[in-house]
XYZ file of C-alpha atoms in Angstrom:
471
model
C -6.790 17.550 28.103
C -6.179 16.460 24.551
C -9.032 18.385 23.000
C -8.460 16.832 19.588
C -9.227 13.432 21.103
C -12.601 14.447 22.510
C -14.636 14.064 19.338
C -16.377 10.944 20.658
C -18.004 13.001 23.422
C -18.508 16.030 21.204
C -22.065 15.537 20.025
C -23.264 14.375 23.427
C -21.694 17.403 25.083
C -23.182 19.716 22.482
C -26.676 18.419 23.112
C -26.209 18.958 26.832
C -25.044 22.506 26.246
C -27.980 23.296 23.977
C -30.372 22.145 26.708
C -28.558 24.444 29.123
C -28.810 27.366 26.706
C -32.495 26.665 26.148
C -33.081 26.889 29.890
C -31.143 30.140 30.022
C -33.173 31.548 27.155
C -36.524 30.716 28.735
C -35.418 32.244 32.030
C -33.994 35.428 30.547
C -36.663 35.984 27.928
C -39.043 36.989 30.696
C -37.569 40.422 30.031
C -37.644 41.256 26.295
C -34.537 43.411 26.496
C -32.481 40.381 27.557
C -34.068 37.943 25.135
C -32.261 39.249 22.061
C -28.940 39.022 23.859
C -29.487 35.397 24.806
C -30.668 34.433 21.320
C -27.456 35.950 19.961
C -25.269 34.106 22.447
C -27.090 30.800 22.016
C -26.722 31.016 18.259
C -22.966 31.474 18.653
C -22.635 28.657 21.172
C -24.669 26.258 19.073
C -22.288 26.846 16.177
C -19.169 26.832 18.350
C -20.356 23.589 20.073
C -18.541 23.973 23.352
C -16.988 20.768 24.579
C -18.962 19.969 27.695
C -17.402 17.768 30.368
C -20.155 17.374 32.942
C -23.646 18.379 33.942
C -25.100 21.692 32.750
C -24.266 24.859 34.722
C -25.932 24.989 38.133
C -28.668 27.398 39.189
C -26.074 29.346 41.155
C -23.877 29.687 38.074
C -26.809 30.783 35.927
C -27.814 33.395 38.503
C -24.299 34.741 39.113
C -23.218 38.112 37.766
C -21.040 38.279 34.666
C -18.344 39.944 36.776
C -18.229 37.071 39.271
C -18.158 34.394 36.560
C -15.403 36.216 34.699
C -13.342 36.616 37.877
C -13.654 32.883 38.580
C -12.652 31.911 35.044
C -9.617 34.175 35.305
C -8.708 32.600 38.631
C -8.878 29.172 36.991
C -6.419 30.345 34.360
C -8.448 31.706 31.467
C -7.142 34.819 29.737
C -10.171 36.814 28.595
C -9.885 39.503 25.931
C -12.317 41.937 24.359
C -11.786 42.722 20.709
C -13.542 43.781 17.523
C -14.849 40.310 16.681
C -18.369 39.390 15.661
C -18.532 36.273 17.858
C -16.519 34.817 20.758
C -13.326 32.936 19.932
C -12.181 30.062 22.176
C -8.614 28.796 22.037
C -8.767 25.877 24.437
C -5.405 24.344 23.675
C -4.571 21.148 25.575
C -4.458 22.105 29.260
C -5.039 18.570 30.551
C -1.795 17.429 28.936
C 0.313 20.049 30.748
C 2.176 19.549 33.986
C 1.162 22.913 35.467
C -1.223 25.771 34.793
C 1.777 28.000 34.056
C 2.845 25.584 31.303
C -0.670 25.621 29.868
C -0.751 29.412 29.813
C 2.747 29.604 28.318
C 1.562 27.285 25.535
C -1.317 29.659 24.752
C -4.067 27.460 26.209
C -7.228 28.852 27.842
C -7.742 31.953 25.701
C -11.190 33.505 25.267
C -11.970 36.584 23.178
C -15.386 38.252 23.500
C -16.860 40.916 21.199
C -16.018 44.358 22.558
C -19.509 45.677 21.840
C -21.365 42.982 23.798
C -23.444 44.053 26.782
C -23.371 42.479 30.240
C -26.136 39.955 29.504
C -24.395 38.690 26.381
C -21.072 38.372 28.166
C -22.706 36.652 31.132
C -24.391 33.974 29.008
C -21.176 33.160 27.144
C -19.011 33.135 30.274
C -21.430 30.885 32.162
C -21.356 28.354 29.330
C -17.535 28.361 29.450
C -17.745 27.223 33.089
C -18.904 23.861 31.729
C -16.355 23.660 28.937
C -13.971 20.705 29.034
C -10.989 23.058 29.076
C -12.332 24.694 32.246
C -12.603 21.288 33.882
C -8.931 20.786 33.017
C -8.065 24.167 34.510
C -9.939 23.153 37.675
C -7.897 19.920 37.709
C -4.788 21.968 38.515
C -6.556 23.285 41.645
C -7.796 19.787 42.463
C -4.346 18.264 42.010
C -2.704 20.818 44.291
C -5.398 20.202 46.929
C -4.923 16.426 46.635
C -1.182 16.743 47.170
C -1.662 18.983 50.204
C -4.186 16.553 51.673
C -2.162 13.370 51.260
C 0.983 15.099 52.526
C -0.853 15.919 55.755
C -2.160 12.362 56.072
C 1.111 10.577 55.391
C 3.012 12.932 57.717
C 0.829 11.843 60.650
C 2.696 8.863 62.068
C -0.229 8.240 64.441
C -2.655 7.536 61.592
C -2.106 3.821 61.165
C -3.512 0.736 59.504
C -6.080 -1.376 61.338
C -4.691 -3.740 63.923
C -6.440 -5.257 66.937
C -9.208 -2.743 67.667
C -12.843 -2.630 68.717
C -14.300 -1.410 65.414
C -13.804 -0.766 61.719
C -12.336 2.637 62.559
C -10.453 3.049 65.834
C -9.976 6.433 67.512
C -7.647 5.183 70.240
C -7.827 5.867 73.960
C -9.212 9.393 73.442
C -12.233 8.082 71.572
C -14.171 9.430 68.600
C -16.033 12.248 70.373
C -12.848 13.856 71.687
C -11.478 13.904 68.143
C -14.557 15.446 66.556
C -16.537 12.416 65.348
C -19.902 10.872 66.222
C -20.603 7.194 65.568
C -23.883 6.227 63.914
C -23.255 2.540 63.104
C -22.193 -0.229 65.455
C -18.680 -1.690 65.537
C -17.156 1.523 64.229
C -18.688 1.082 60.773
C -19.951 4.656 60.417
C -18.962 8.099 61.700
C -19.722 11.703 60.834
C -18.351 15.007 62.185
C -19.864 16.126 65.512
C -19.582 19.864 64.897
C -16.734 21.375 62.886
C -15.996 19.467 59.691
C -12.433 20.786 59.516
C -11.800 19.901 63.154
C -12.965 16.344 62.504
C -10.468 15.951 59.649
C -7.741 17.134 62.025
C -8.063 13.749 63.751
C -6.493 12.216 60.646
C -3.996 15.051 60.175
C -2.752 15.125 63.767
C -4.702 12.667 65.940
C -4.438 8.978 66.757
C -6.610 6.892 64.439
C -6.533 3.447 62.876
C -8.359 2.360 59.732
C -7.962 0.114 56.723
C -7.111 1.537 53.296
C -10.748 1.887 52.157
C -11.418 4.434 54.878
C -7.989 5.873 54.102
C -9.167 6.563 50.567
C -12.405 8.162 51.795
C -10.461 10.394 54.170
C -8.040 11.405 51.400
C -10.983 12.332 49.155
C -12.653 14.386 51.896
C -9.364 15.994 52.935
C -8.906 17.080 49.318
C -12.220 18.933 49.521
C -11.096 20.549 52.763
C -7.940 21.782 51.062
C -9.954 23.024 48.075
C -12.540 24.945 50.093
C -10.410 26.006 53.044
C -11.575 25.356 56.593
C -14.354 27.963 56.625
C -15.717 26.843 53.276
C -15.441 23.164 54.206
C -17.496 23.824 57.337
C -20.148 25.826 55.479
C -20.438 24.012 52.163
C -20.889 20.457 53.501
C -23.233 18.944 56.068
C -21.872 16.425 58.600
C -23.833 13.644 56.906
C -22.150 14.402 53.592
C -18.770 13.749 55.207
C -19.666 10.324 56.597
C -16.893 7.716 56.720
C -17.078 3.975 57.305
C -17.592 0.829 55.290
C -18.485 1.445 51.664
C -21.847 -0.271 52.214
C -22.547 2.102 55.097
C -21.934 5.165 52.925
C -24.637 4.153 50.453
C -27.254 4.624 53.190
C -26.071 8.120 54.163
C -25.948 11.601 52.630
C -22.284 10.949 51.741
C -21.014 13.337 49.090
C -18.789 10.486 47.859
C -21.189 7.546 47.554
C -24.484 8.415 49.227
C -27.688 10.313 48.544
C -25.926 13.623 47.828
C -23.251 12.233 45.512
C -25.263 13.084 42.410
C -24.028 12.122 38.958
C -21.144 9.634 38.748
C -18.476 9.265 36.101
C -17.840 5.583 35.303
C -14.541 4.714 33.629
C -13.221 1.624 35.394
C -10.424 0.813 32.970
C -9.638 4.509 32.360
C -10.378 4.271 28.639
C -11.908 7.757 28.453
C -9.689 9.332 31.095
C -6.549 8.151 29.295
C -7.607 10.014 26.166
C -8.166 13.261 28.062
C -4.666 13.679 29.471
C -2.701 13.519 32.699
C -4.670 16.119 34.673
C -7.913 14.209 34.126
C -6.605 11.540 36.538
C -5.656 13.711 39.513
C -7.722 13.128 42.626
C -9.572 10.175 41.087
C -10.224 7.203 43.396
C -9.422 3.644 42.415
C -8.270 0.253 43.619
C -5.876 -2.600 42.883
C -7.668 -5.925 43.446
C -6.879 -9.638 43.263
C -7.911 -11.359 40.021
C -8.404 -14.923 41.271
C -10.995 -15.738 43.939
C -10.375 -15.491 47.675
C -9.185 -19.089 47.970
C -5.939 -17.898 46.330
C -5.288 -15.247 48.970
C -2.619 -15.795 51.602
C -2.946 -12.326 53.165
C -6.593 -11.260 53.349
C -5.597 -7.786 54.565
C -3.931 -7.168 51.209
C -6.666 -8.536 48.977
C -6.997 -5.005 47.561
C -5.472 -1.558 47.874
C -7.610 1.571 47.638
C -5.957 4.679 46.233
C -6.383 8.229 45.026
C -4.308 9.417 42.082
C -1.815 12.082 43.161
C 0.218 12.742 40.023
C 0.741 11.402 36.507
C 3.922 12.102 34.581
C 3.780 13.139 30.952
C 5.376 9.837 29.895
C 2.881 7.819 31.969
C -0.037 9.743 30.471
C 1.241 9.145 26.952
C 1.668 5.428 27.662
C -1.902 5.183 28.965
C -3.240 7.055 25.947
C -1.273 4.836 23.571
C -2.479 1.614 25.209
C -6.065 2.709 25.866
C -6.120 2.591 29.653
C -5.621 0.002 32.366
C -6.629 -3.197 30.541
C -3.249 -3.308 28.801
C -1.533 -3.068 32.181
C -3.736 -5.745 33.715
C -2.254 -8.063 31.076
C 1.214 -6.735 31.971
C 0.517 -7.431 35.649
C -0.320 -11.022 34.731
C 2.934 -11.310 32.773
C 4.905 -9.887 35.719
C 3.192 -12.332 38.067
C 4.066 -15.298 35.820
C 7.734 -14.285 35.593
C 7.936 -13.670 39.338
C 7.093 -17.315 40.087
C 10.643 -18.237 39.100
C 12.163 -15.767 41.567
C 10.308 -16.692 44.721
C 12.377 -17.179 47.841
C 12.628 -16.321 51.536
C 11.755 -12.927 52.978
C 8.469 -11.033 53.445
C 9.635 -8.141 51.253
C 11.609 -10.085 48.666
C 9.993 -8.618 45.527
C 9.673 -5.177 47.051
C 13.440 -5.229 47.645
C 14.302 -6.774 44.280
C 12.035 -4.720 42.032
C 11.327 -1.448 43.839
C 14.339 -0.873 46.074
C 16.670 -2.647 43.591
C 18.610 -4.069 46.521
C 22.069 -4.849 45.109
C 22.966 -7.321 47.857
C 19.792 -9.349 47.340
C 20.147 -9.230 43.565
C 23.678 -10.594 43.868
C 22.309 -13.795 45.442
C 20.416 -14.735 42.254
C 21.844 -17.335 39.884
C 22.444 -16.458 36.185
C 19.050 -17.753 35.035
C 17.286 -15.771 37.749
C 19.314 -12.696 36.801
C 17.911 -12.991 33.285
C 14.370 -13.303 34.612
C 14.961 -10.331 36.901
C 16.038 -8.199 33.936
C 12.855 -9.192 32.087
C 10.768 -8.232 35.102
C 12.590 -4.958 35.537
C 12.098 -4.092 31.873
C 8.340 -4.569 32.270
C 8.235 -2.461 35.439
C 10.337 0.292 33.858
C 7.318 1.175 31.708
C 6.465 4.868 32.303
C 3.059 3.937 33.704
C 4.514 1.885 36.544
C 7.104 4.565 37.302
C 5.104 7.759 36.768
C 1.538 6.987 37.876
C 1.670 8.014 41.549
C -1.066 7.053 43.991
C -1.742 7.558 47.689
C -2.559 4.377 49.620
C -3.009 4.367 53.391
C -0.674 3.660 55.177
C 2.024 3.495 52.488
C 1.776 7.146 51.465
C 2.368 8.336 47.908
C 4.306 5.963 45.683
C 4.333 4.926 42.002
C 1.878 2.190 41.182
C 4.766 -0.102 40.240
C 5.685 -0.240 43.921
C 2.279 -1.713 44.753
C 2.488 -4.257 41.937
C 5.843 -5.392 43.363
C 4.789 -5.545 47.031
C 1.629 -7.512 46.239
C 3.801 -10.223 44.688
C 5.052 -10.738 48.257
C 1.706 -10.466 49.999
C -0.397 -12.705 47.740
C 1.906 -14.586 45.367
C -0.823 -16.931 44.082
C -2.887 -14.303 42.247
C -2.200 -11.429 39.849
C -3.820 -8.027 40.410
C -5.909 -5.671 38.266
C -6.268 -1.881 38.415
C -9.521 0.115 38.225
C -10.874 3.589 38.777
C -14.018 3.656 40.905
C -17.173 5.654 40.283
C -16.538 9.277 41.173
C -18.135 12.708 40.946
C -15.039 14.920 40.924
C -16.048 16.671 37.724
C -19.802 16.592 38.241
C -21.269 17.137 41.722
C -18.039 18.110 43.478
C -16.960 20.398 40.650
C -20.226 22.333 40.750
C -20.207 22.425 44.559
C -16.838 24.232 44.412
C -17.898 26.508 41.536
C -21.091 27.451 43.390
C -19.172 28.190 46.572
C -16.768 30.511 44.749
C -19.614 32.333 43.005
C -21.613 32.657 46.223
C -18.606 34.190 47.975
C -18.117 36.627 45.116
C -21.808 37.567 45.123
C -21.815 38.094 48.893
C -18.685 40.260 48.700
C -20.202 42.335 45.894
C -23.438 42.809 47.849
C -21.486 43.833 50.953
C -19.475 46.387 48.989
C -22.652 47.796 47.473
C -24.248 48.011 50.908
C -21.241 49.922 52.250
C -21.347 52.303 49.296
C -25.065 52.900 49.769
C -24.756 53.495 53.507
C -21.857 55.901 52.937
C -23.890 58.045 50.532
C -25.630 60.938 52.388
C -29.393 61.109 51.924
C -29.094 64.651 50.591
C -26.416 63.822 48.015
C -28.918 63.620 45.185
C -30.269 67.115 46.025
C -27.020 69.049 45.893
C -24.543 70.207 48.535
C -25.582 72.064 51.687
C -23.710 75.296 52.513
């Protein structure tokens, strides 16, 4: 994340943090011994003005032990020191601009120094606030990105997960049926399903079973599979209810407990043209859902099944991220898409995959059939599509797998040649509700493990130990 570019959200984030600190203070000041510690920490944080990226820390985070919060921050990549300083020192760096967490750490990002003489309460208040720092959200993005890549690899490697064809409903579970593959229908014509028992087992239908769906459901499944990879099977089964993992038409999800779009989705982040996301850096895109949609109305569509493509962002190269930041998001590329579409009119010809072969596969034999004027137009088109965004912004689209977005721009010239296409991110809660769900789960696991260890220690201590040794 380019922290220097976050000044526009700075004041808003600071106000949110101060409200969080105020809540902490009122809760902790019930015991006078803790009150002074919190006042000290809140004074520091108000001055430091942590860059907040989402909602305030959850109740679970506020209640967690300092040891558990510190362990989680270290797992996310923070290096935490104790030194003879009068107040904490944060060196965020620019983790969202790095390709990997190792690169971020090598660059000196994610460094936190706490006063050596602080007590547990003081450390706990400061560490909990850092959970909601923008740099921590970037560190989490490395985990999210890895989970996204694992999820889409599983989905695209299942040759039996196909696009909708002739089938009885919106989602088709083949001859075995939904129940045998872990799903229960709750809307007619296959418009809504939720897991029957094991959440992880239900997702296995898309990893290894025989299923058909269109790309909108494909995007939902990719988003849910990412959460499975993040939490692990046991966590995925425990942390989410079946209703939260509903799949179906987008309209159906709004009337469910869907963690993506329903009653449990919580706070959404809206950045359709990626104006804000582009300023944050490449890791801010990973896992985000979006779509490529026709610009002109439906009367200009020749292939209704390709009126739009739903995607999740899998990876963004450094060059693509810089291009997006320079141009301020997707609107610039919508204009480029229009320019590409206009130029492509002069190169139309026979073949269902003509532009896919010319522009993505760079088919030498097909290119050789073009006359000199068309060769010139082809070079102009290729120059536009060689922009780092088209080459380095990789998305997963069912059933095409993971490909650069330039591939989709090219193939849609074949599918619907009478309309250009535009690119948007959809509403999502990756760094609000879903972020805190994962943070809470990690802290709950740590707390349970600590309690279990303490219980073992207590049970292993003889009742007479406090009274001396028997001889």
